[in-house]
GROMACS .gro file of C-alpha atoms in nm:
model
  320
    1UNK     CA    1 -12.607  -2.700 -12.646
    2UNK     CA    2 -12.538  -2.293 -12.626
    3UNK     CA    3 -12.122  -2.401 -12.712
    4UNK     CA    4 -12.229  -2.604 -12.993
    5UNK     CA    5 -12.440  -2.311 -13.157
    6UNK     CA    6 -12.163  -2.048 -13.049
    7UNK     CA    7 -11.956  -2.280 -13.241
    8UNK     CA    8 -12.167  -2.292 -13.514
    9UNK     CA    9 -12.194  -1.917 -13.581
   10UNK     CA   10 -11.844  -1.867 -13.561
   11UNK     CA   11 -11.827  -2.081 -13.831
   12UNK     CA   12 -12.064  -1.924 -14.034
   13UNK     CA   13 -11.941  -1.617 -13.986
   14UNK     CA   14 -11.586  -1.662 -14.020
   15UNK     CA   15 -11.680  -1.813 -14.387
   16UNK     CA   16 -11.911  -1.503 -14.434
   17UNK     CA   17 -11.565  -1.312 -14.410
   18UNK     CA   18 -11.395  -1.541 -14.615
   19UNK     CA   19 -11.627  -1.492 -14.885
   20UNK     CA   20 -11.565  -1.103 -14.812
   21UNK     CA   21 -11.224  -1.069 -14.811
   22UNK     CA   22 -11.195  -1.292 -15.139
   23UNK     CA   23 -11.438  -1.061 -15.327
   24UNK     CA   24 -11.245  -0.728 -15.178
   25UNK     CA   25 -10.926  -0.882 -15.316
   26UNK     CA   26 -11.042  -0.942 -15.663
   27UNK     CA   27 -11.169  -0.596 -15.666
   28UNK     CA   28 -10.855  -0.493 -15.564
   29UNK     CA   29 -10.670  -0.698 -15.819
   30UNK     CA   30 -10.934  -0.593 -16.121
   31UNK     CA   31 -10.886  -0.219 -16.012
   32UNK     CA   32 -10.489  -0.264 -16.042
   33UNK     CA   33 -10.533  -0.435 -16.393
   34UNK     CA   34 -10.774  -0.166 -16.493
   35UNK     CA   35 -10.464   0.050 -16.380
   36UNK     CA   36 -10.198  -0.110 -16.559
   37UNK     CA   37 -10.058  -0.234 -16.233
   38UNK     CA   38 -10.007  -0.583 -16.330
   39UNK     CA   39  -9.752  -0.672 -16.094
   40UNK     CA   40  -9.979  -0.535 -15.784
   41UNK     CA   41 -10.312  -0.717 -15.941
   42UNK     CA   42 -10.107  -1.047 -15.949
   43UNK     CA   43 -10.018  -0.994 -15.541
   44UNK     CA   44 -10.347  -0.957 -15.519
   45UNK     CA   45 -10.523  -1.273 -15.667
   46UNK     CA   46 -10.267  -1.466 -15.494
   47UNK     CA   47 -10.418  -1.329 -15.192
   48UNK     CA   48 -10.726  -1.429 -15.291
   49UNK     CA   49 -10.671  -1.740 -15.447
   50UNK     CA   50 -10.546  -1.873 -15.103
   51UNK     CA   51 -10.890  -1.830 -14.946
   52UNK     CA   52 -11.088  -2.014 -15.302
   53UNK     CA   53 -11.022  -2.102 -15.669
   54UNK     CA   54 -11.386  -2.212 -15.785
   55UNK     CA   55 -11.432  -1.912 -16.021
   56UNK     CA   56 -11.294  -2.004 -16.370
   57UNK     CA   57 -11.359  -1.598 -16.477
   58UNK     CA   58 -11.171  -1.468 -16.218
   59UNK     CA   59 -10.898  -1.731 -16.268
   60UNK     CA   60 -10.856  -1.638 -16.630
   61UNK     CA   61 -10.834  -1.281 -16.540
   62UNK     CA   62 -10.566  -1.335 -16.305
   63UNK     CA   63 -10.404  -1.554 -16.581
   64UNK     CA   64 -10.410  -1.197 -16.786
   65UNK     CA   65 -10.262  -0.990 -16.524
   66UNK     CA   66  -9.980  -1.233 -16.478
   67UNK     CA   67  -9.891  -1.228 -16.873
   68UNK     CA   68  -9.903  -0.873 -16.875
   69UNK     CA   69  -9.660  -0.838 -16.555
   70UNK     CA   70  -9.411  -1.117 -16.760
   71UNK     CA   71  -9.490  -1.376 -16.445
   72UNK     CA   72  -9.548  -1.649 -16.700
   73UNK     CA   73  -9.543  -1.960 -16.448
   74UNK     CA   74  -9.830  -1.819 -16.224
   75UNK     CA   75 -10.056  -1.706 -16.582
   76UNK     CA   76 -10.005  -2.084 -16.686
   77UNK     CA   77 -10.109  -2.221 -16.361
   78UNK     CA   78 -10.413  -1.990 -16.310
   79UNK     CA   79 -10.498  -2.016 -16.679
   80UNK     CA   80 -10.468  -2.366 -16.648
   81UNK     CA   81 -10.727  -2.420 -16.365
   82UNK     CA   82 -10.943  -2.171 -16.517
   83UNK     CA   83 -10.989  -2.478 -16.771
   84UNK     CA   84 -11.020  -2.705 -16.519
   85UNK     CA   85 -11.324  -2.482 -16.312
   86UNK     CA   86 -11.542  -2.416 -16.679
   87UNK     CA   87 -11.322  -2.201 -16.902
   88UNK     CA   88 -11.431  -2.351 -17.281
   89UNK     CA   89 -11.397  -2.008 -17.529
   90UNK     CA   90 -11.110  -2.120 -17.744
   91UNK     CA   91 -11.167  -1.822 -18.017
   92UNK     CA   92 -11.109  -1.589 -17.740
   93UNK     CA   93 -10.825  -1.730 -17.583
   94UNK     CA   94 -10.635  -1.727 -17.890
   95UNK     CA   95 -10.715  -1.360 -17.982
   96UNK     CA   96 -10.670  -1.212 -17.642
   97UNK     CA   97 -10.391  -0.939 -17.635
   98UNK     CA   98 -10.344  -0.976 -17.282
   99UNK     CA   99 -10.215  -1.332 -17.336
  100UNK     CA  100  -9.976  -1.337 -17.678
  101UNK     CA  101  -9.697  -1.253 -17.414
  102UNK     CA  102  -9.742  -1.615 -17.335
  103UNK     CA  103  -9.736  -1.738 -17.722
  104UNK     CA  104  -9.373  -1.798 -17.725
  105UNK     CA  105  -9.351  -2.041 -17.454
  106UNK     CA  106  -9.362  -2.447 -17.510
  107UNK     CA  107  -9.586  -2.399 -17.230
  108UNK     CA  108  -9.855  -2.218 -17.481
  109UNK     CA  109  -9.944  -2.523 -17.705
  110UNK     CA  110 -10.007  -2.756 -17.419
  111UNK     CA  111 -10.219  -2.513 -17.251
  112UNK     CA  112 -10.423  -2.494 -17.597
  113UNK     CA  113 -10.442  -2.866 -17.640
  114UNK     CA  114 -10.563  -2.925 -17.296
  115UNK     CA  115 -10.893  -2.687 -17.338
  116UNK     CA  116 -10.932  -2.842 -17.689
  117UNK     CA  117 -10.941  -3.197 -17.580
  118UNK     CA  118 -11.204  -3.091 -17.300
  119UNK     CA  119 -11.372  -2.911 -17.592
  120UNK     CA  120 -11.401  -3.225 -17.836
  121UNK     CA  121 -11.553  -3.436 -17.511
  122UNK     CA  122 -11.807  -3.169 -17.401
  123UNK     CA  123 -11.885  -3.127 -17.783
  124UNK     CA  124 -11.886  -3.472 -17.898
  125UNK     CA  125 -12.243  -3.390 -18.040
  126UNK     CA  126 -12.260  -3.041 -18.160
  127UNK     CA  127 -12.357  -2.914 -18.469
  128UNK     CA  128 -11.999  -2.912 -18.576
  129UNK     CA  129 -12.076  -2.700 -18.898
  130UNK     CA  130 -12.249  -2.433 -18.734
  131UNK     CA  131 -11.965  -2.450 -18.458
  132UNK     CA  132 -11.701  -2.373 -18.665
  133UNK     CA  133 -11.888  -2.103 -18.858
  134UNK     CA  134 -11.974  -1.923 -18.500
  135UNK     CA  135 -11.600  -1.976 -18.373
  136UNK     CA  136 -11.490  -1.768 -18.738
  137UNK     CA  137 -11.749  -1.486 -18.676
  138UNK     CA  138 -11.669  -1.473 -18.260
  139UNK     CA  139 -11.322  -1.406 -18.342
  140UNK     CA  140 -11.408  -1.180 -18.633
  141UNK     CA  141 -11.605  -0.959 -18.390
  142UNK     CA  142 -11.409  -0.947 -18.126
  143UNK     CA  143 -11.038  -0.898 -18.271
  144UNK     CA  144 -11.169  -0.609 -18.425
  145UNK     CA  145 -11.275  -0.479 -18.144
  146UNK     CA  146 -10.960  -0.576 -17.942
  147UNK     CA  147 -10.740  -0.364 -18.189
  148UNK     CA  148 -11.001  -0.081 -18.240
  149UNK     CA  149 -10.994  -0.032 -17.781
  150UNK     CA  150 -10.606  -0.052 -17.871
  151UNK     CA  151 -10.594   0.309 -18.025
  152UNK     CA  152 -10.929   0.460 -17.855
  153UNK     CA  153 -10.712   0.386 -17.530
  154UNK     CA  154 -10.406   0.499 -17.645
  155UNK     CA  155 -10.220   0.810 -17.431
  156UNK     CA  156 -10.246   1.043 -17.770
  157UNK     CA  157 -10.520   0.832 -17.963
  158UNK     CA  158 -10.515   0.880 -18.378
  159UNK     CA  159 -10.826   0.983 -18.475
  160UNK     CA  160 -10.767   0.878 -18.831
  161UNK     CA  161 -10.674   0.543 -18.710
  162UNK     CA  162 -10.991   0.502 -18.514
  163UNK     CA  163 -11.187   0.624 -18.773
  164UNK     CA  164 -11.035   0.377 -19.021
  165UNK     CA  165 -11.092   0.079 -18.786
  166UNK     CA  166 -11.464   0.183 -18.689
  167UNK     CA  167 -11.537   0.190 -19.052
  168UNK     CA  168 -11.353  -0.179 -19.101
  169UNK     CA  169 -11.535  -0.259 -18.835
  170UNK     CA  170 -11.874  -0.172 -18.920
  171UNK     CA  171 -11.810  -0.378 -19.231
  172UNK     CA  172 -11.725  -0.670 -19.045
  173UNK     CA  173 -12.059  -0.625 -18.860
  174UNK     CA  174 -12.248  -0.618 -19.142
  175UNK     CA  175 -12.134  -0.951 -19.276
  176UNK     CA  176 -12.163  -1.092 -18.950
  177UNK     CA  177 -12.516  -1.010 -18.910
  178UNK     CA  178 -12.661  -1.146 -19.223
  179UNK     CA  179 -12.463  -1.510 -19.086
  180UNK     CA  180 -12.652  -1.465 -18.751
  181UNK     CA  181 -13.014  -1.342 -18.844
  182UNK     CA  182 -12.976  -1.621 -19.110
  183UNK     CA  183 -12.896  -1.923 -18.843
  184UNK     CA  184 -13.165  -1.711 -18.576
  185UNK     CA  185 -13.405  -1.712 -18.857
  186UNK     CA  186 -13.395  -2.080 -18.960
  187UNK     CA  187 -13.265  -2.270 -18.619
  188UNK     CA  188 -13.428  -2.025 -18.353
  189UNK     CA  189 -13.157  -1.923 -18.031
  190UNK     CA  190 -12.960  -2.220 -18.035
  191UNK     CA  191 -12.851  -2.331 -17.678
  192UNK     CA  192 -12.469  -2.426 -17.565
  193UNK     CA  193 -12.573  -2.738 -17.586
  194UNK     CA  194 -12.659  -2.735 -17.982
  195UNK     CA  195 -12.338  -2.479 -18.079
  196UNK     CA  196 -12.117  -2.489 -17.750
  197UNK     CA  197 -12.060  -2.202 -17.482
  198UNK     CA  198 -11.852  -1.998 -17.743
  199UNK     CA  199 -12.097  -1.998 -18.025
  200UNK     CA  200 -12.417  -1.934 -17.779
  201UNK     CA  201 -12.234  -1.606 -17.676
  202UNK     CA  202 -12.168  -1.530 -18.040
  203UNK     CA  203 -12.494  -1.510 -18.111
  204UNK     CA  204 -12.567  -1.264 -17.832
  205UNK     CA  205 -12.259  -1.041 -17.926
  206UNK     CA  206 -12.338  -0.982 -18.320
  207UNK     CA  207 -12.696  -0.871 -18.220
  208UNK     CA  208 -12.580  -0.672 -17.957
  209UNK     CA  209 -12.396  -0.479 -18.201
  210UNK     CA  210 -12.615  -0.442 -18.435
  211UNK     CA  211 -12.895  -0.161 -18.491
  212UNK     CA  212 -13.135  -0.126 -18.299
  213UNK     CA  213 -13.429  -0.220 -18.515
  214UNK     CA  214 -13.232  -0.578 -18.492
  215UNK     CA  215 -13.222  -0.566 -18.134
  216UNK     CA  216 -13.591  -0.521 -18.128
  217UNK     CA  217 -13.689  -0.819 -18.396
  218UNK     CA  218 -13.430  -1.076 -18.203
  219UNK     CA  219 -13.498  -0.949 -17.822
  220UNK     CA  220 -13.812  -1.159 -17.770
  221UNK     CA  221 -13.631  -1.415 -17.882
  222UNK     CA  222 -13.360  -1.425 -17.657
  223UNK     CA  223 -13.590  -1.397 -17.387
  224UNK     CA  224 -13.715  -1.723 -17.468
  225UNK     CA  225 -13.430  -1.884 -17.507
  226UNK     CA  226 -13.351  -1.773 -17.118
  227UNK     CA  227 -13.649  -1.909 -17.057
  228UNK     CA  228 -13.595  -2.245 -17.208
  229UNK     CA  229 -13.223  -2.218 -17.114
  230UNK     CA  230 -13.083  -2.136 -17.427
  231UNK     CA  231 -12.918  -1.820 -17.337
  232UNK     CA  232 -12.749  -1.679 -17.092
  233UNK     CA  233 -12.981  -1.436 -16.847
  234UNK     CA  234 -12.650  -1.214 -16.812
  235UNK     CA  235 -12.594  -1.155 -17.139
  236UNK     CA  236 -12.984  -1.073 -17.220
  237UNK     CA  237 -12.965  -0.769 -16.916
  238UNK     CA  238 -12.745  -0.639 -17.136
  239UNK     CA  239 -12.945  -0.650 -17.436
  240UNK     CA  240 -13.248  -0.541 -17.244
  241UNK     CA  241 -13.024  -0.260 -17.114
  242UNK     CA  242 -12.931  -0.124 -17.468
  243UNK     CA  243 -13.259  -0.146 -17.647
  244UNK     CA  244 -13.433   0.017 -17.399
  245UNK     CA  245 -13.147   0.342 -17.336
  246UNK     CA  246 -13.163   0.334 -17.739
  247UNK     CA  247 -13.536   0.359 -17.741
  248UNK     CA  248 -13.513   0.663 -17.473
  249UNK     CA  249 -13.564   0.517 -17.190
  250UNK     CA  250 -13.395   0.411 -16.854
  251UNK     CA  251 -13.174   0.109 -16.851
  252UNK     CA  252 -13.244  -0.153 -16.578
  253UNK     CA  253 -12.932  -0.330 -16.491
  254UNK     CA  254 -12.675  -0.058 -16.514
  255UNK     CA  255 -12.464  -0.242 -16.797
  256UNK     CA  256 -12.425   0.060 -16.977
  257UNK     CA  257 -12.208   0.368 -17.031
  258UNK     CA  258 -12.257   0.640 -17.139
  259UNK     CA  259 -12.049   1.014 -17.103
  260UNK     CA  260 -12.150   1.267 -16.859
  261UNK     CA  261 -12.242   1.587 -17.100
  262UNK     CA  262 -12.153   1.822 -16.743
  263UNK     CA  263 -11.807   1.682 -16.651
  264UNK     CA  264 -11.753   1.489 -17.007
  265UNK     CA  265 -11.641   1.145 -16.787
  266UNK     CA  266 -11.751   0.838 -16.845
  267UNK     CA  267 -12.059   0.736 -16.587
  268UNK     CA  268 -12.319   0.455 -16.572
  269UNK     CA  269 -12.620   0.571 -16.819
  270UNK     CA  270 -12.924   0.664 -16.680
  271UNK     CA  271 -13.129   0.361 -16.518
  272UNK     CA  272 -13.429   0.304 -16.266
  273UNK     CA  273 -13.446   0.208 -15.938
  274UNK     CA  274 -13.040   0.226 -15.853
  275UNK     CA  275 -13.149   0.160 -15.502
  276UNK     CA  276 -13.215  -0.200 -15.592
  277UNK     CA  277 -12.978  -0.249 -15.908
  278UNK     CA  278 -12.760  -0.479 -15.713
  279UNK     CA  279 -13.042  -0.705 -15.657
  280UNK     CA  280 -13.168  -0.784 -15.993
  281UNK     CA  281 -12.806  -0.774 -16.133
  282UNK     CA  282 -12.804  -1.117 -15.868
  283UNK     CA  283 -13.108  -1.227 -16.013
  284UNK     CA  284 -12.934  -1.244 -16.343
  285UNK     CA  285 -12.580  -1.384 -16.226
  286UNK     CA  286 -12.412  -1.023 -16.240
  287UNK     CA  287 -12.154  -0.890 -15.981
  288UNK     CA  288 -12.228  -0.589 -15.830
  289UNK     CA  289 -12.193  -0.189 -15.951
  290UNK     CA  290 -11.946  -0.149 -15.754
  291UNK     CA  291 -11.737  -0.456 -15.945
  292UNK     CA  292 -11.849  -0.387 -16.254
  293UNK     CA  293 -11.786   0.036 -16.254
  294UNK     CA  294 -11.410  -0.086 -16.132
  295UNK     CA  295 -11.389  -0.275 -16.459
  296UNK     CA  296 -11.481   0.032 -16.643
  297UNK     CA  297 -11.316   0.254 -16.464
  298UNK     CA  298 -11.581   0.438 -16.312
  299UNK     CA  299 -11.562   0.551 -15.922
  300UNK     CA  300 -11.956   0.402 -15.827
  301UNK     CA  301 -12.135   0.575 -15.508
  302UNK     CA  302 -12.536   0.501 -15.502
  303UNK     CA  303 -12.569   0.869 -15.341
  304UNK     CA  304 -12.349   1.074 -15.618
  305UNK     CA  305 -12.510   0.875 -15.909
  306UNK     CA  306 -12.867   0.971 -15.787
  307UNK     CA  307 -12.776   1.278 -15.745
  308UNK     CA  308 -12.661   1.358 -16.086
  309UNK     CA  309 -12.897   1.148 -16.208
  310UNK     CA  310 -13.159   1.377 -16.061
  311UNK     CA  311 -13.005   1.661 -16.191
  312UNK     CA  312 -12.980   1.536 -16.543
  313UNK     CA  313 -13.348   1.468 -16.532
  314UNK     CA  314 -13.395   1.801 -16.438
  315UNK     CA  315 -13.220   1.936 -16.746
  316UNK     CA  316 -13.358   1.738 -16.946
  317UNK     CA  317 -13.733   1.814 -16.821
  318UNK     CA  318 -13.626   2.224 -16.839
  319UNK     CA  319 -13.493   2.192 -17.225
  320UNK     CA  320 -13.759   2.361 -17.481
   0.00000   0.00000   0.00000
């Protein structure tokens, strides 16, 4: 009896480290991409793709760095099974810059054709209509923004160039909001299984980048539609995370950024509790800080951001 529960830790803790080590080299992998180290984020999916291949996100991501590094065969393969684990945005595949490497191969149109045929089964009954219209306005907000990050990240960025795109893209925003209020307005938060995956996000994206007095009229909606699984809970912490830093007060699950006015970097913006932001991020199917600051960049250590976050309070609480 004591060999047979020996035995049965050791396997429960040698798939606790398993699960470890796959999540350390993702980080790894999204920390080279977010370095332009494709070749070195490739290496390191591999490494973790050899312990599981169940996450269709990180699979697609890995598909990215593999474009980027010109390692075509292994970004087909992993983009590939990304379809075959959940991946359904077709808008975005199309659009994304990390990909059009990729667009010259024979390889590309089968790829495309495979995710649409699983998109006409899953979507056999959608409101085609309202479908197509979200797929036009996804990829209308989102190129945009793809070639707007373009400059803003460029070595010696063009300030009339950004300025020129924010305004294009403000226009674009505007247009796109009166199409979204207008299907909120008369259909309610329609649920993926109504408009698909794509044009449930859609939704979410065009109100969160809107103002905030839209944010406000459409939050208690989305709410509900969590509630009634409509929406995504990840994408509402975001929301919630906006509206409240826009109406002065402390984000909750750390989704935003924000530049620190001491050391002008980028930082997480204020939020409560850090102590315990992992644990409602879980609560709403986000990764951790630390995952998510390496996607932005950001170095994230609990102790540092408390501690300028306490000093920040106190300039704020000294100002006249």
């Amino acid at each position: 009896m004591k060999k047979s529960i020996v035995f049965i830790l050791l396997v429960i803790n040698f798939g606790f480290l398993n699960a470890q080590t796959y999540k350390n080299w993702v980080h790894k992998a999204d920390s080279c991409y977010t370095a332009k180290n494709y070749e070195l984020s490739v290496s390191y999916y591999e490494k973790a793709f050899k312990i599981e291949q169940k996450s269709w996100s990180d699979l697609y991501n890995a598909g990215c760095s593999a474009s980027m590094a010109r390692q075509h065969k292994k970004a087909f393969k992993w983009l590939n099974l990304s379809i075959d684990n959940g991946y359904e945005n077709m808008a975005h595949i199309k659009i994304d810059n990390d990909l059009k490497p990729l667009h010259s191969e024979k390889e590309w149109s089968k790829t495309i054709d495979k995710l649409q045929k699983k998109l006409d089964i899953i979507g056999a009954n959608y409101d085609k209509v309202l479908e197509k219209q979200l797929a036009e306005i996804y990829t209308e907000d989102q190129e945009i923004r793809g070639e707007f990050m373009n400059v803003y990240r460029a070595a010696k960025p063009d300030k009339k160039k950004i300025d020129s795109i924010g305004k294009i893209m403000q226009r674009k925003d505007s247009i796109n909001l009166i199409k979204v209020t207008k299907i909120l307005d008369e259909k309610g938060w329609l649920g993926k299984n109504v408009v698909g995956t794509q044009g449930n996000q859609t939704l979410f994206l065009v109100i969160q980048h809107a103002d905030l007095k839209y944010q406000q009229k459409y939050l208690p909606m989305m709410r509900e539609a969590v509630k009634n699984g409509n929406a995504n809970p990840g994408n509402l912490a975001y929301l919630e995370d906006r509206v409240a830093l826009r109406e002065g007060k402390k984000q909750i699950y750390g989704s935003q950024s924000s530049k620190n006015k001491k050391t002008g970097k980028i930082c997480i913006a204020p939020m409560i509790d850090p102590d315990n932001v992992d644990k409602r991020r879980a609560e709403v199917g986000l990764g951790t800080m630390a995952e998510y600051a390496t996607k932005l960049n950001i170095d994230w250590n609990l102790e540092e951001y408390k501690k300028e976050l306490a000093e920040t309070e106190k300039l704020e609480n000294t100002k006249p």
